[in-house]
Amino acid sequence: MGQFDAYTSIPWKMEFHKLLITVRKKTLKYFRSFRVFIFFVLILQIGTFTGCKIYSAFDSVLNPEWENFEQLPSGNPRLEYIHSIPVIHLYGTPAEMGNQYGTILKKQLEGLEYISTRFFSKKKVNEFIHTAIETEKYLPDETLEFLSEIAETSGVDYYKLLAINTVARVTCSALAVWGNATENGNLLMGRNADYAFKRINKALGLIVVKHPENGYATVSSSFLGLAGAYTGINEKGVSYGNMLVYNGFEDEETTGGLPVHLLMQSAAETKNSAREMIEYLTAQNHVVPVSVMCADSNEAILAELGKKNFAVREGSNGVLAASNYFYSSGMFEKPETDSRFSALMLKARDNHGAFNIGHLKDAMHAARKQNETLQTVLFEPAKMLMHVSMNKVPASKGPFTTFDILELLEK
């Protein structure tokens, strides 16, 4: 386990200072008395040096220990930083990768566990855990092995980890443009990940590179504690991302289905093309209505996935967009007009025939959710490039870090 010791922090210290600034501003708003404000700040600063639990929890997630940082060679489970974005590399079986994940990110997971209990009431946490327990029997063995090992090595409660993986509700939007719609014919795909989780949401993002013993390697733009992925690309150049749906026929959770991020991870490790991945997803049972966009270098396809039926959209004239509503006939209770969907379509229309990566950035920024866009990821499957902005709100504003997928998978 010694090889992991130097890699138990993620470089988000700046975000914690922003958090302190926000707390102080809100304190000024609600506590007009200068003396009260000074007292509050003193207590906060004292907590900094006495190790109060909430500060320690934030510090575990946000504060790197750079003095201990050194680069491990390729092929080793490790955490590295690329332009301040944390990238964790995992290898082997699900159990082995879970062991590595829990060991490397032990401090961050401990901090996340504590912070979550402070942000949610005990009743709500118990509801989440109850849902997790009800869902557990339907989860694949590889997911349970992965999470069990994370819990074992990190010391974080297993059922809280299970809740993170079965209750998450990420909204989001996606756009793909290709063929005669782009300036060079190459496909471009973008996805915004939108979620409201107070200020801590700006410190949960990381890149997860999985080198499974069996199956294709994957690179995911993920969140701390997730076994699957809401956004990612595999070594074959198949990229993917999902959207929660609000106007499906069924808005209550259904037992027997699987969370979409687990299904997408499974598909990414076994499928060669966007069409194969869509076929796999439409054959599965889903917990709640969702849409999933999959793309490769040739095409993009969207699956609208209800709990009892599904529809497939393939775009028009090289453009395909999605947000949080079903648009296919027979999939929705009532039609909805969504400004983020419209913004994506307008940007694609206005730049049709000349659409490039700069236009995609503009489109995703136009479709952001105020104070909730935590990650924006852009894919160029033909070039095996992924452009990522995370741990800032709105992430769509950038700056973006470009990852060469093949280079990343060689590490």
mmCIF file of C-alpha atoms in Angstrom:
data_model
loop_
_atom_site.group_PDB
_atom_site.id
_atom_site.type_symbol
_atom_site.label_atom_id
_atom_site.label_comp_id
_atom_site.label_asym_id
_atom_site.label_seq_id
_atom_site.Cartn_x
_atom_site.Cartn_y
_atom_site.Cartn_z
ATOM 1 C CA MET A 1 0.000 0.000 0.000
ATOM 2 C CA GLY A 2 3.019 2.299 0.383
ATOM 3 C CA GLN A 3 2.892 3.334 -3.266
ATOM 4 C CA PHE A 4 -0.393 5.164 -2.629
ATOM 5 C CA ASP A 5 0.682 7.210 0.385
ATOM 6 C CA ALA A 6 1.798 10.292 -1.550
ATOM 7 C CA TYR A 7 -1.416 10.534 -3.535
ATOM 8 C CA THR A 8 -4.217 11.221 -1.098
ATOM 9 C CA SER A 9 -5.055 14.865 -1.938
ATOM 10 C CA ILE A 10 -6.693 16.719 -4.824
ATOM 11 C CA PRO A 11 -5.514 20.270 -5.704
ATOM 12 C CA TRP A 12 -8.589 22.299 -4.934
ATOM 13 C CA LYS A 13 -7.202 24.569 -2.207
ATOM 14 C CA MET A 14 -8.182 27.681 -4.159
ATOM 15 C CA GLU A 15 -11.813 26.558 -4.107
ATOM 16 C CA PHE A 16 -11.744 26.365 -0.318
ATOM 17 C CA HIS A 17 -10.525 29.945 -0.100
ATOM 18 C CA LYS A 18 -13.407 30.938 -2.398
ATOM 19 C CA LEU A 19 -15.732 29.070 -0.053
ATOM 20 C CA LEU A 20 -14.426 31.051 2.933
ATOM 21 C CA ILE A 21 -14.941 34.298 1.017
ATOM 22 C CA THR A 22 -18.540 33.306 0.220
ATOM 23 C CA VAL A 23 -19.238 32.389 3.852
ATOM 24 C CA ARG A 24 -17.889 35.713 5.011
ATOM 25 C CA LYS A 25 -19.963 37.653 2.462
ATOM 26 C CA LYS A 26 -23.139 35.861 3.546
ATOM 27 C CA THR A 27 -22.248 36.481 7.165
ATOM 28 C CA LEU A 28 -22.041 40.206 6.467
ATOM 29 C CA LYS A 29 -25.464 40.063 4.868
ATOM 30 C CA TYR A 30 -27.188 38.295 7.721
ATOM 31 C CA PHE A 31 -25.182 39.689 10.643
ATOM 32 C CA ARG A 32 -25.162 43.429 10.305
ATOM 33 C CA SER A 33 -23.334 43.886 13.542
ATOM 34 C CA PHE A 34 -19.606 44.298 12.962
ATOM 35 C CA ARG A 35 -18.860 42.662 16.324
ATOM 36 C CA VAL A 36 -20.937 39.612 15.488
ATOM 37 C CA PHE A 37 -19.123 39.267 12.174
ATOM 38 C CA ILE A 38 -15.681 39.530 13.788
ATOM 39 C CA PHE A 39 -16.689 36.905 16.360
ATOM 40 C CA PHE A 40 -17.894 34.545 13.625
ATOM 41 C CA VAL A 41 -14.684 34.963 11.611
ATOM 42 C CA LEU A 42 -12.560 34.404 14.706
ATOM 43 C CA ILE A 43 -14.417 31.166 15.425
ATOM 44 C CA LEU A 44 -13.872 30.090 11.802
ATOM 45 C CA GLN A 45 -10.177 30.935 11.971
ATOM 46 C CA ILE A 46 -9.789 29.159 15.324
ATOM 47 C CA GLY A 47 -11.381 26.125 13.692
ATOM 48 C CA THR A 48 -8.645 26.302 11.075
ATOM 49 C CA PHE A 49 -6.010 25.624 13.707
ATOM 50 C CA THR A 50 -7.933 23.406 16.091
ATOM 51 C CA GLY A 51 -9.168 20.981 13.452
ATOM 52 C CA CYS A 52 -12.923 21.451 13.748
ATOM 53 C CA LYS A 53 -14.672 18.660 11.881
ATOM 54 C CA ILE A 54 -16.312 20.638 9.105
ATOM 55 C CA TYR A 55 -13.107 22.494 8.252
ATOM 56 C CA SER A 56 -11.117 19.274 8.340
ATOM 57 C CA ALA A 57 -13.648 17.616 6.034
ATOM 58 C CA PHE A 58 -13.455 20.423 3.483
ATOM 59 C CA ASP A 59 -9.681 20.542 3.802
ATOM 60 C CA SER A 60 -9.424 16.816 3.091
ATOM 61 C CA VAL A 61 -11.281 17.265 -0.172
ATOM 62 C CA LEU A 62 -9.772 20.569 -1.242
ATOM 63 C CA ASN A 63 -6.223 20.801 0.058
ATOM 64 C CA PRO A 64 -3.277 19.098 -1.682
ATOM 65 C CA GLU A 65 -0.115 17.991 0.092
ATOM 66 C CA TRP A 66 2.238 19.078 -2.648
ATOM 67 C CA GLU A 67 5.366 18.540 -0.558
ATOM 68 C CA ASN A 68 4.729 14.784 -0.787
ATOM 69 C CA PHE A 69 3.960 14.694 -4.489
ATOM 70 C CA GLU A 70 6.097 12.594 -6.802
ATOM 71 C CA GLN A 71 5.322 10.949 -10.126
ATOM 72 C CA LEU A 72 4.872 7.178 -10.277
ATOM 73 C CA PRO A 73 5.703 5.383 -13.545
ATOM 74 C CA SER A 74 3.040 4.246 -16.001
ATOM 75 C CA GLY A 75 1.135 1.099 -15.133
ATOM 76 C CA ASN A 76 0.841 1.921 -11.427
ATOM 77 C CA PRO A 77 -2.442 2.815 -9.705
ATOM 78 C CA ARG A 78 -1.943 6.487 -8.870
ATOM 79 C CA LEU A 79 -3.298 10.007 -8.748
ATOM 80 C CA GLU A 80 -1.713 12.629 -10.972
ATOM 81 C CA TYR A 81 -2.544 16.219 -11.821
ATOM 82 C CA ILE A 82 -2.855 17.628 -15.321
ATOM 83 C CA HIS A 83 -3.281 21.407 -15.207
ATOM 84 C CA SER A 84 -4.706 21.042 -11.680
ATOM 85 C CA ILE A 85 -7.297 18.463 -12.771
ATOM 86 C CA PRO A 86 -7.004 15.277 -10.693
ATOM 87 C CA VAL A 87 -6.623 12.098 -12.745
ATOM 88 C CA ILE A 88 -6.764 8.706 -11.041
ATOM 89 C CA HIS A 89 -5.522 5.563 -12.825
ATOM 90 C CA LEU A 90 -7.002 2.193 -11.862
ATOM 91 C CA TYR A 91 -6.007 -1.286 -13.068
ATOM 92 C CA GLY A 92 -7.275 -4.870 -12.912
ATOM 93 C CA THR A 93 -10.475 -6.479 -11.693
ATOM 94 C CA PRO A 94 -13.373 -4.450 -10.216
ATOM 95 C CA ALA A 95 -12.271 -5.475 -6.716
ATOM 96 C CA GLU A 96 -8.670 -4.466 -7.388
ATOM 97 C CA MET A 97 -9.712 -1.120 -8.834
ATOM 98 C CA GLY A 98 -12.009 -0.486 -5.871
ATOM 99 C CA ASN A 99 -9.123 -1.263 -3.502
ATOM 100 C CA GLN A 100 -6.919 1.218 -5.348
ATOM 101 C CA TYR A 101 -9.624 3.901 -5.452
ATOM 102 C CA GLY A 102 -10.383 3.672 -1.733
ATOM 103 C CA THR A 103 -6.716 3.671 -0.771
ATOM 104 C CA ILE A 104 -5.640 6.580 -2.958
ATOM 105 C CA LEU A 105 -8.679 8.755 -2.211
ATOM 106 C CA LYS A 106 -9.188 7.759 1.426
ATOM 107 C CA LYS A 107 -8.989 11.290 2.837
ATOM 108 C CA GLN A 108 -11.232 12.774 0.157
ATOM 109 C CA LEU A 109 -13.864 10.076 0.647
ATOM 110 C CA GLU A 110 -13.804 10.559 4.405
ATOM 111 C CA GLY A 111 -14.302 14.282 3.879
ATOM 112 C CA LEU A 112 -17.143 13.701 1.419
ATOM 113 C CA GLU A 113 -18.905 11.357 3.836
ATOM 114 C CA TYR A 114 -18.822 13.905 6.648
ATOM 115 C CA ILE A 115 -19.782 16.881 4.479
ATOM 116 C CA SER A 116 -22.740 14.977 3.032
ATOM 117 C CA THR A 117 -24.111 14.317 6.506
ATOM 118 C CA ARG A 118 -23.871 18.031 7.272
ATOM 119 C CA PHE A 119 -25.641 19.130 4.086
ATOM 120 C CA PHE A 120 -28.488 16.615 4.293
ATOM 121 C CA SER A 121 -30.796 15.972 7.238
ATOM 122 C CA LYS A 122 -30.555 12.652 9.045
ATOM 123 C CA LYS A 123 -34.001 11.786 7.700
ATOM 124 C CA LYS A 124 -32.910 12.463 4.117
ATOM 125 C CA VAL A 125 -29.698 10.471 4.550
ATOM 126 C CA ASN A 126 -31.742 7.547 5.890
ATOM 127 C CA GLU A 127 -34.060 7.808 2.874
ATOM 128 C CA PHE A 128 -31.062 7.669 0.538
ATOM 129 C CA ILE A 129 -29.659 4.647 2.343
ATOM 130 C CA HIS A 130 -33.049 2.897 2.256
ATOM 131 C CA THR A 131 -33.192 3.416 -1.518
ATOM 132 C CA ALA A 132 -29.653 2.084 -1.806
ATOM 133 C CA ILE A 133 -30.502 -1.049 0.161
ATOM 134 C CA GLU A 134 -33.575 -1.663 -2.011
ATOM 135 C CA THR A 135 -31.476 -1.286 -5.158
ATOM 136 C CA GLU A 136 -28.475 -3.312 -3.985
ATOM 137 C CA LYS A 137 -29.915 -6.699 -4.947
ATOM 138 C CA TYR A 138 -30.213 -5.591 -8.587
ATOM 139 C CA LEU A 139 -26.701 -4.220 -8.967
ATOM 140 C CA PRO A 140 -24.118 -6.265 -10.897
ATOM 141 C CA ASP A 141 -21.483 -8.150 -8.932
ATOM 142 C CA GLU A 142 -18.652 -6.057 -10.373
ATOM 143 C CA THR A 143 -20.230 -2.854 -9.013
ATOM 144 C CA LEU A 144 -20.712 -4.356 -5.564
ATOM 145 C CA GLU A 145 -17.134 -5.634 -5.538
ATOM 146 C CA PHE A 146 -15.822 -2.217 -6.559
ATOM 147 C CA LEU A 147 -17.817 -0.381 -3.868
ATOM 148 C CA SER A 148 -17.114 -2.967 -1.176
ATOM 149 C CA GLU A 149 -13.390 -2.561 -1.668
ATOM 150 C CA ILE A 150 -13.655 1.230 -1.627
ATOM 151 C CA ALA A 151 -15.502 0.996 1.684
ATOM 152 C CA GLU A 152 -12.987 -1.487 3.090
ATOM 153 C CA THR A 153 -9.885 0.519 2.214
ATOM 154 C CA SER A 154 -11.241 4.024 2.848
ATOM 155 C CA GLY A 155 -13.265 3.234 5.983
ATOM 156 C CA VAL A 156 -16.287 5.039 4.530
ATOM 157 C CA ASP A 157 -19.673 3.457 5.238
ATOM 158 C CA TYR A 158 -20.558 1.016 2.453
ATOM 159 C CA TYR A 159 -24.234 1.979 2.323
ATOM 160 C CA LYS A 160 -23.405 5.669 2.056
ATOM 161 C CA LEU A 161 -21.228 4.869 -0.945
ATOM 162 C CA LEU A 162 -24.068 2.777 -2.327
ATOM 163 C CA ALA A 163 -26.428 5.724 -1.861
ATOM 164 C CA ILE A 164 -24.107 8.019 -3.839
ATOM 165 C CA ASN A 165 -24.301 5.537 -6.695
ATOM 166 C CA THR A 166 -28.056 4.896 -6.629
ATOM 167 C CA VAL A 167 -29.636 8.237 -5.712
ATOM 168 C CA ALA A 168 -27.606 10.741 -7.779
ATOM 169 C CA ARG A 169 -29.690 13.111 -9.895
ATOM 170 C CA VAL A 170 -27.673 14.926 -12.550
ATOM 171 C CA THR A 171 -29.647 16.985 -15.102
ATOM 172 C CA CYS A 172 -27.398 18.068 -18.010
ATOM 173 C CA SER A 173 -27.547 18.724 -21.772
ATOM 174 C CA ALA A 174 -25.667 17.477 -24.836
ATOM 175 C CA LEU A 175 -25.014 18.417 -28.466
ATOM 176 C CA ALA A 176 -23.388 16.558 -31.360
ATOM 177 C CA VAL A 177 -22.596 18.049 -34.786
ATOM 178 C CA TRP A 178 -20.988 16.144 -37.667
ATOM 179 C CA GLY A 179 -20.762 15.575 -41.424
ATOM 180 C CA ASN A 180 -21.654 18.547 -43.606
ATOM 181 C CA ALA A 181 -22.545 20.560 -40.508
ATOM 182 C CA THR A 182 -18.910 20.877 -39.325
ATOM 183 C CA GLU A 183 -16.029 22.698 -40.988
ATOM 184 C CA ASN A 184 -14.026 19.503 -41.650
ATOM 185 C CA GLY A 185 -16.723 16.827 -41.457
ATOM 186 C CA ASN A 186 -15.438 15.489 -38.134
ATOM 187 C CA LEU A 187 -17.927 14.790 -35.361
ATOM 188 C CA LEU A 188 -17.949 16.991 -32.261
ATOM 189 C CA MET A 189 -19.904 16.217 -29.103
ATOM 190 C CA GLY A 190 -20.335 18.274 -25.946
ATOM 191 C CA ARG A 191 -22.030 17.668 -22.600
ATOM 192 C CA ASN A 192 -22.796 19.868 -19.616
ATOM 193 C CA ALA A 193 -23.110 18.177 -16.226
ATOM 194 C CA ASP A 194 -25.505 20.183 -14.048
ATOM 195 C CA TYR A 195 -26.104 19.517 -10.379
ATOM 196 C CA ALA A 196 -26.764 21.630 -7.279
ATOM 197 C CA PHE A 197 -24.843 20.531 -4.186
ATOM 198 C CA LYS A 198 -24.012 23.799 -2.450
ATOM 199 C CA ARG A 199 -20.433 25.060 -2.720
ATOM 200 C CA ILE A 200 -18.836 21.650 -2.284
ATOM 201 C CA ASN A 201 -19.923 20.777 -5.806
ATOM 202 C CA LYS A 202 -16.873 22.698 -7.017
ATOM 203 C CA ALA A 203 -14.515 20.177 -5.476
ATOM 204 C CA LEU A 204 -15.903 16.768 -6.394
ATOM 205 C CA GLY A 205 -14.841 16.376 -10.014
ATOM 206 C CA LEU A 206 -12.008 14.151 -11.204
ATOM 207 C CA ILE A 207 -10.945 12.165 -14.257
ATOM 208 C CA VAL A 208 -11.072 8.380 -13.788
ATOM 209 C CA VAL A 209 -8.974 6.240 -16.128
ATOM 210 C CA LYS A 210 -9.896 2.564 -15.857
ATOM 211 C CA HIS A 211 -7.712 -0.183 -17.317
ATOM 212 C CA PRO A 212 -9.931 -3.229 -16.699
ATOM 213 C CA GLU A 213 -8.540 -6.737 -16.726
ATOM 214 C CA ASN A 214 -11.257 -7.640 -19.247
ATOM 215 C CA GLY A 215 -12.776 -5.063 -21.584
ATOM 216 C CA TYR A 216 -11.932 -1.705 -23.115
ATOM 217 C CA ALA A 217 -10.162 1.017 -21.173
ATOM 218 C CA THR A 218 -12.228 4.119 -20.428
ATOM 219 C CA VAL A 219 -11.638 7.758 -19.521
ATOM 220 C CA SER A 220 -14.453 9.360 -17.537
ATOM 221 C CA SER A 221 -15.166 12.863 -16.344
ATOM 222 C CA SER A 222 -16.617 11.776 -13.037
ATOM 223 C CA PHE A 223 -17.481 12.715 -9.458
ATOM 224 C CA LEU A 224 -15.914 11.505 -6.238
ATOM 225 C CA GLY A 225 -17.337 8.150 -5.111
ATOM 226 C CA LEU A 226 -18.981 7.051 -8.379
ATOM 227 C CA ALA A 227 -18.494 3.502 -9.634
ATOM 228 C CA GLY A 228 -19.732 4.371 -13.115
ATOM 229 C CA ALA A 229 -19.621 7.480 -15.284
ATOM 230 C CA TYR A 230 -22.054 10.108 -16.541
ATOM 231 C CA THR A 231 -19.594 11.339 -19.187
ATOM 232 C CA GLY A 232 -16.776 9.445 -20.880
ATOM 233 C CA ILE A 233 -15.039 7.871 -23.848
ATOM 234 C CA ASN A 234 -13.563 4.424 -24.397
ATOM 235 C CA GLU A 235 -10.411 3.340 -26.208
ATOM 236 C CA LYS A 236 -12.463 2.753 -29.392
ATOM 237 C CA GLY A 237 -13.499 6.419 -29.500
ATOM 238 C CA VAL A 238 -17.098 5.888 -28.355
ATOM 239 C CA SER A 239 -18.146 8.903 -26.279
ATOM 240 C CA TYR A 240 -21.271 9.134 -24.137
ATOM 241 C CA GLY A 241 -23.267 11.224 -21.691
ATOM 242 C CA ASN A 242 -26.737 11.169 -20.159
ATOM 243 C CA MET A 243 -29.564 13.552 -19.256
ATOM 244 C CA LEU A 244 -32.202 13.106 -16.554
ATOM 245 C CA VAL A 245 -35.711 13.497 -18.013
ATOM 246 C CA TYR A 246 -38.611 15.386 -16.412
ATOM 247 C CA ASN A 247 -41.545 14.677 -18.734
ATOM 248 C CA GLY A 248 -41.483 10.894 -19.025
ATOM 249 C CA PHE A 249 -44.571 8.889 -18.124
ATOM 250 C CA GLU A 250 -42.959 7.559 -14.980
ATOM 251 C CA ASP A 251 -41.385 9.968 -12.531
ATOM 252 C CA GLU A 252 -41.061 7.625 -9.556
ATOM 253 C CA GLU A 253 -38.149 5.265 -9.081
ATOM 254 C CA THR A 254 -38.679 1.681 -10.166
ATOM 255 C CA THR A 255 -37.011 -1.244 -8.433
ATOM 256 C CA GLY A 256 -35.282 -3.698 -10.710
ATOM 257 C CA GLY A 257 -33.658 -1.084 -12.898
ATOM 258 C CA LEU A 258 -30.049 0.056 -12.869
ATOM 259 C CA PRO A 259 -28.630 3.583 -12.514
ATOM 260 C CA VAL A 260 -27.617 4.854 -15.934
ATOM 261 C CA HIS A 261 -24.029 5.722 -14.987
ATOM 262 C CA LEU A 262 -23.388 2.046 -14.162
ATOM 263 C CA LEU A 263 -24.954 0.925 -17.428
ATOM 264 C CA MET A 264 -22.896 3.400 -19.450
ATOM 265 C CA GLN A 265 -19.673 2.241 -17.786
ATOM 266 C CA SER A 266 -20.527 -1.376 -18.546
ATOM 267 C CA ALA A 267 -21.380 -0.537 -22.164
ATOM 268 C CA ALA A 268 -18.221 1.506 -22.641
ATOM 269 C CA GLU A 269 -16.089 -1.449 -21.580
ATOM 270 C CA THR A 270 -17.732 -3.803 -24.081
ATOM 271 C CA LYS A 271 -19.024 -1.864 -27.130
ATOM 272 C CA ASN A 272 -17.186 -0.827 -30.304
ATOM 273 C CA SER A 273 -19.509 1.861 -31.650
ATOM 274 C CA ALA A 274 -22.168 4.365 -30.722
ATOM 275 C CA ARG A 275 -24.855 2.206 -32.311
ATOM 276 C CA GLU A 276 -23.781 -0.889 -30.357
ATOM 277 C CA MET A 277 -23.847 1.099 -27.128
ATOM 278 C CA ILE A 278 -27.340 2.444 -27.850
ATOM 279 C CA GLU A 279 -28.587 -1.066 -28.624
ATOM 280 C CA TYR A 280 -27.231 -2.254 -25.299
ATOM 281 C CA LEU A 281 -28.829 0.597 -23.337
ATOM 282 C CA THR A 282 -32.249 0.220 -24.935
ATOM 283 C CA ALA A 283 -32.296 -3.437 -23.855
ATOM 284 C CA GLN A 284 -31.814 -2.575 -20.152
ATOM 285 C CA ASN A 285 -34.190 -1.636 -17.337
ATOM 286 C CA HIS A 286 -33.772 1.875 -15.965
ATOM 287 C CA VAL A 287 -34.495 3.328 -12.537
ATOM 288 C CA VAL A 288 -35.857 6.645 -13.833
ATOM 289 C CA PRO A 289 -36.471 8.126 -17.302
ATOM 290 C CA VAL A 290 -33.220 9.261 -18.904
ATOM 291 C CA SER A 291 -31.702 10.082 -22.275
ATOM 292 C CA VAL A 292 -28.233 8.967 -23.354
ATOM 293 C CA MET A 293 -26.232 10.384 -26.250
ATOM 294 C CA CYS A 294 -23.532 8.178 -27.752
ATOM 295 C CA ALA A 295 -21.156 9.201 -30.523
ATOM 296 C CA ASP A 296 -18.193 7.845 -32.442
ATOM 297 C CA SER A 297 -16.251 9.272 -35.370
ATOM 298 C CA ASN A 298 -19.120 8.503 -37.782
ATOM 299 C CA GLU A 299 -22.399 9.372 -36.058
ATOM 300 C CA ALA A 300 -24.238 10.402 -32.938
ATOM 301 C CA ILE A 301 -27.381 8.679 -31.636
ATOM 302 C CA LEU A 302 -29.701 9.474 -28.756
ATOM 303 C CA ALA A 303 -31.714 6.912 -26.791
ATOM 304 C CA GLU A 304 -34.788 8.190 -24.932
ATOM 305 C CA LEU A 305 -35.124 5.600 -22.202
ATOM 306 C CA GLY A 306 -38.332 5.228 -20.245
ATOM 307 C CA LYS A 307 -38.811 2.484 -17.709
ATOM 308 C CA LYS A 308 -41.196 0.582 -19.965
ATOM 309 C CA ASN A 309 -40.419 1.831 -23.473
ATOM 310 C CA PHE A 310 -37.777 3.655 -25.473
ATOM 311 C CA ALA A 311 -37.223 5.662 -28.655
ATOM 312 C CA VAL A 312 -34.112 6.443 -30.695
ATOM 313 C CA ARG A 313 -33.317 9.827 -32.271
ATOM 314 C CA GLU A 314 -30.560 10.091 -34.882
ATOM 315 C CA GLY A 315 -30.463 13.812 -35.559
ATOM 316 C CA SER A 316 -31.183 15.842 -38.649
ATOM 317 C CA ASN A 317 -28.708 17.263 -41.147
ATOM 318 C CA GLY A 318 -25.774 16.397 -38.901
ATOM 319 C CA VAL A 319 -27.163 17.903 -35.696
ATOM 320 C CA LEU A 320 -28.455 16.167 -32.566
ATOM 321 C CA ALA A 321 -29.267 17.847 -29.247
ATOM 322 C CA ALA A 322 -30.827 16.851 -25.942
ATOM 323 C CA SER A 323 -31.575 18.280 -22.534
ATOM 324 C CA ASN A 324 -34.026 17.119 -19.865
ATOM 325 C CA TYR A 325 -37.116 16.268 -21.903
ATOM 326 C CA PHE A 326 -38.260 13.515 -24.227
ATOM 327 C CA TYR A 327 -39.181 14.698 -27.728
ATOM 328 C CA SER A 328 -40.074 11.432 -29.492
ATOM 329 C CA SER A 329 -43.753 10.638 -30.034
ATOM 330 C CA GLY A 330 -45.177 8.328 -27.388
ATOM 331 C CA MET A 331 -42.406 9.018 -24.862
ATOM 332 C CA PHE A 332 -43.793 12.006 -22.979
ATOM 333 C CA GLU A 333 -46.891 12.972 -21.023
ATOM 334 C CA LYS A 334 -46.872 16.471 -22.490
ATOM 335 C CA PRO A 335 -44.526 18.347 -24.838
ATOM 336 C CA GLU A 336 -42.116 20.793 -23.244
ATOM 337 C CA THR A 337 -40.186 23.782 -24.538
ATOM 338 C CA ASP A 338 -36.692 23.992 -23.086
ATOM 339 C CA SER A 339 -34.516 27.070 -23.494
ATOM 340 C CA ARG A 340 -31.277 25.087 -23.168
ATOM 341 C CA PHE A 341 -32.294 22.691 -25.951
ATOM 342 C CA SER A 342 -33.224 25.690 -28.105
ATOM 343 C CA ALA A 343 -29.892 27.376 -27.381
ATOM 344 C CA LEU A 344 -27.984 24.297 -28.555
ATOM 345 C CA MET A 345 -30.008 23.993 -31.759
ATOM 346 C CA LEU A 346 -29.658 27.703 -32.551
ATOM 347 C CA LYS A 347 -25.873 27.634 -32.196
ATOM 348 C CA ALA A 348 -25.686 24.574 -34.455
ATOM 349 C CA ARG A 349 -27.986 26.199 -37.025
ATOM 350 C CA ASP A 350 -26.217 29.557 -37.029
ATOM 351 C CA ASN A 351 -22.830 27.919 -37.672
ATOM 352 C CA HIS A 352 -23.985 25.053 -39.875
ATOM 353 C CA GLY A 353 -21.304 24.050 -42.363
ATOM 354 C CA ALA A 354 -18.559 25.799 -40.420
ATOM 355 C CA PHE A 355 -19.145 24.415 -36.934
ATOM 356 C CA ASN A 356 -15.897 23.887 -34.983
ATOM 357 C CA ILE A 357 -14.685 23.288 -31.437
ATOM 358 C CA GLY A 358 -14.956 26.997 -30.627
ATOM 359 C CA HIS A 359 -18.614 26.992 -31.659
ATOM 360 C CA LEU A 360 -19.188 23.912 -29.499
ATOM 361 C CA LYS A 361 -17.771 25.725 -26.480
ATOM 362 C CA ASP A 362 -20.088 28.652 -27.197
ATOM 363 C CA ALA A 363 -23.065 26.333 -27.566
ATOM 364 C CA MET A 364 -22.452 24.549 -24.277
ATOM 365 C CA HIS A 365 -21.993 27.857 -22.473
ATOM 366 C CA ALA A 366 -25.263 29.125 -23.937
ATOM 367 C CA ALA A 367 -26.996 26.006 -22.580
ATOM 368 C CA ARG A 368 -25.524 26.178 -19.064
ATOM 369 C CA LYS A 369 -27.654 26.057 -15.924
ATOM 370 C CA GLN A 370 -27.051 29.042 -13.691
ATOM 371 C CA ASN A 371 -24.873 28.083 -10.703
ATOM 372 C CA GLU A 372 -25.174 24.366 -11.513
ATOM 373 C CA THR A 373 -22.951 23.532 -14.495
ATOM 374 C CA LEU A 374 -20.160 21.674 -12.701
ATOM 375 C CA GLN A 375 -18.472 20.017 -15.667
ATOM 376 C CA THR A 376 -18.352 20.678 -19.396
ATOM 377 C CA VAL A 377 -16.740 18.021 -21.578
ATOM 378 C CA LEU A 378 -16.123 18.210 -25.337
ATOM 379 C CA PHE A 379 -15.197 15.185 -27.460
ATOM 380 C CA GLU A 380 -13.444 14.834 -30.829
ATOM 381 C CA PRO A 381 -13.668 11.062 -31.390
ATOM 382 C CA ALA A 382 -11.749 11.014 -34.694
ATOM 383 C CA LYS A 383 -8.792 12.740 -33.025
ATOM 384 C CA MET A 384 -9.296 10.923 -29.694
ATOM 385 C CA LEU A 385 -9.336 14.235 -27.846
ATOM 386 C CA MET A 386 -11.353 15.243 -24.782
ATOM 387 C CA HIS A 387 -11.540 18.852 -23.589
ATOM 388 C CA VAL A 388 -12.535 19.246 -19.928
ATOM 389 C CA SER A 389 -13.522 22.106 -17.660
ATOM 390 C CA MET A 390 -14.457 21.112 -14.102
ATOM 391 C CA ASN A 391 -14.591 22.203 -10.477
ATOM 392 C CA LYS A 392 -15.716 25.709 -11.327
ATOM 393 C CA VAL A 393 -19.182 27.165 -11.891
ATOM 394 C CA PRO A 394 -20.139 27.599 -14.629
ATOM 395 C CA ALA A 395 -17.631 25.114 -16.007
ATOM 396 C CA SER A 396 -18.813 25.955 -19.528
ATOM 397 C CA LYS A 397 -16.955 29.263 -19.268
ATOM 398 C CA GLY A 398 -13.641 27.404 -19.247
ATOM 399 C CA PRO A 399 -10.715 27.314 -19.406
ATOM 400 C CA PHE A 400 -10.576 23.834 -20.914
ATOM 401 C CA THR A 401 -7.806 21.267 -20.517
ATOM 402 C CA THR A 402 -7.233 19.036 -23.531
ATOM 403 C CA PHE A 403 -6.571 15.348 -22.924
ATOM 404 C CA ASP A 404 -5.096 13.114 -25.616
ATOM 405 C CA ILE A 405 -7.016 9.911 -24.851
ATOM 406 C CA LEU A 406 -4.506 7.512 -26.401
ATOM 407 C CA GLU A 407 -1.649 9.197 -24.565
ATOM 408 C CA LEU A 408 -3.606 9.081 -21.311
ATOM 409 C CA LEU A 409 -4.344 5.373 -21.747
ATOM 410 C CA GLU A 410 -0.658 4.602 -22.300
ATOM 411 C CA LYS A 411 0.185 5.884 -18.826
#
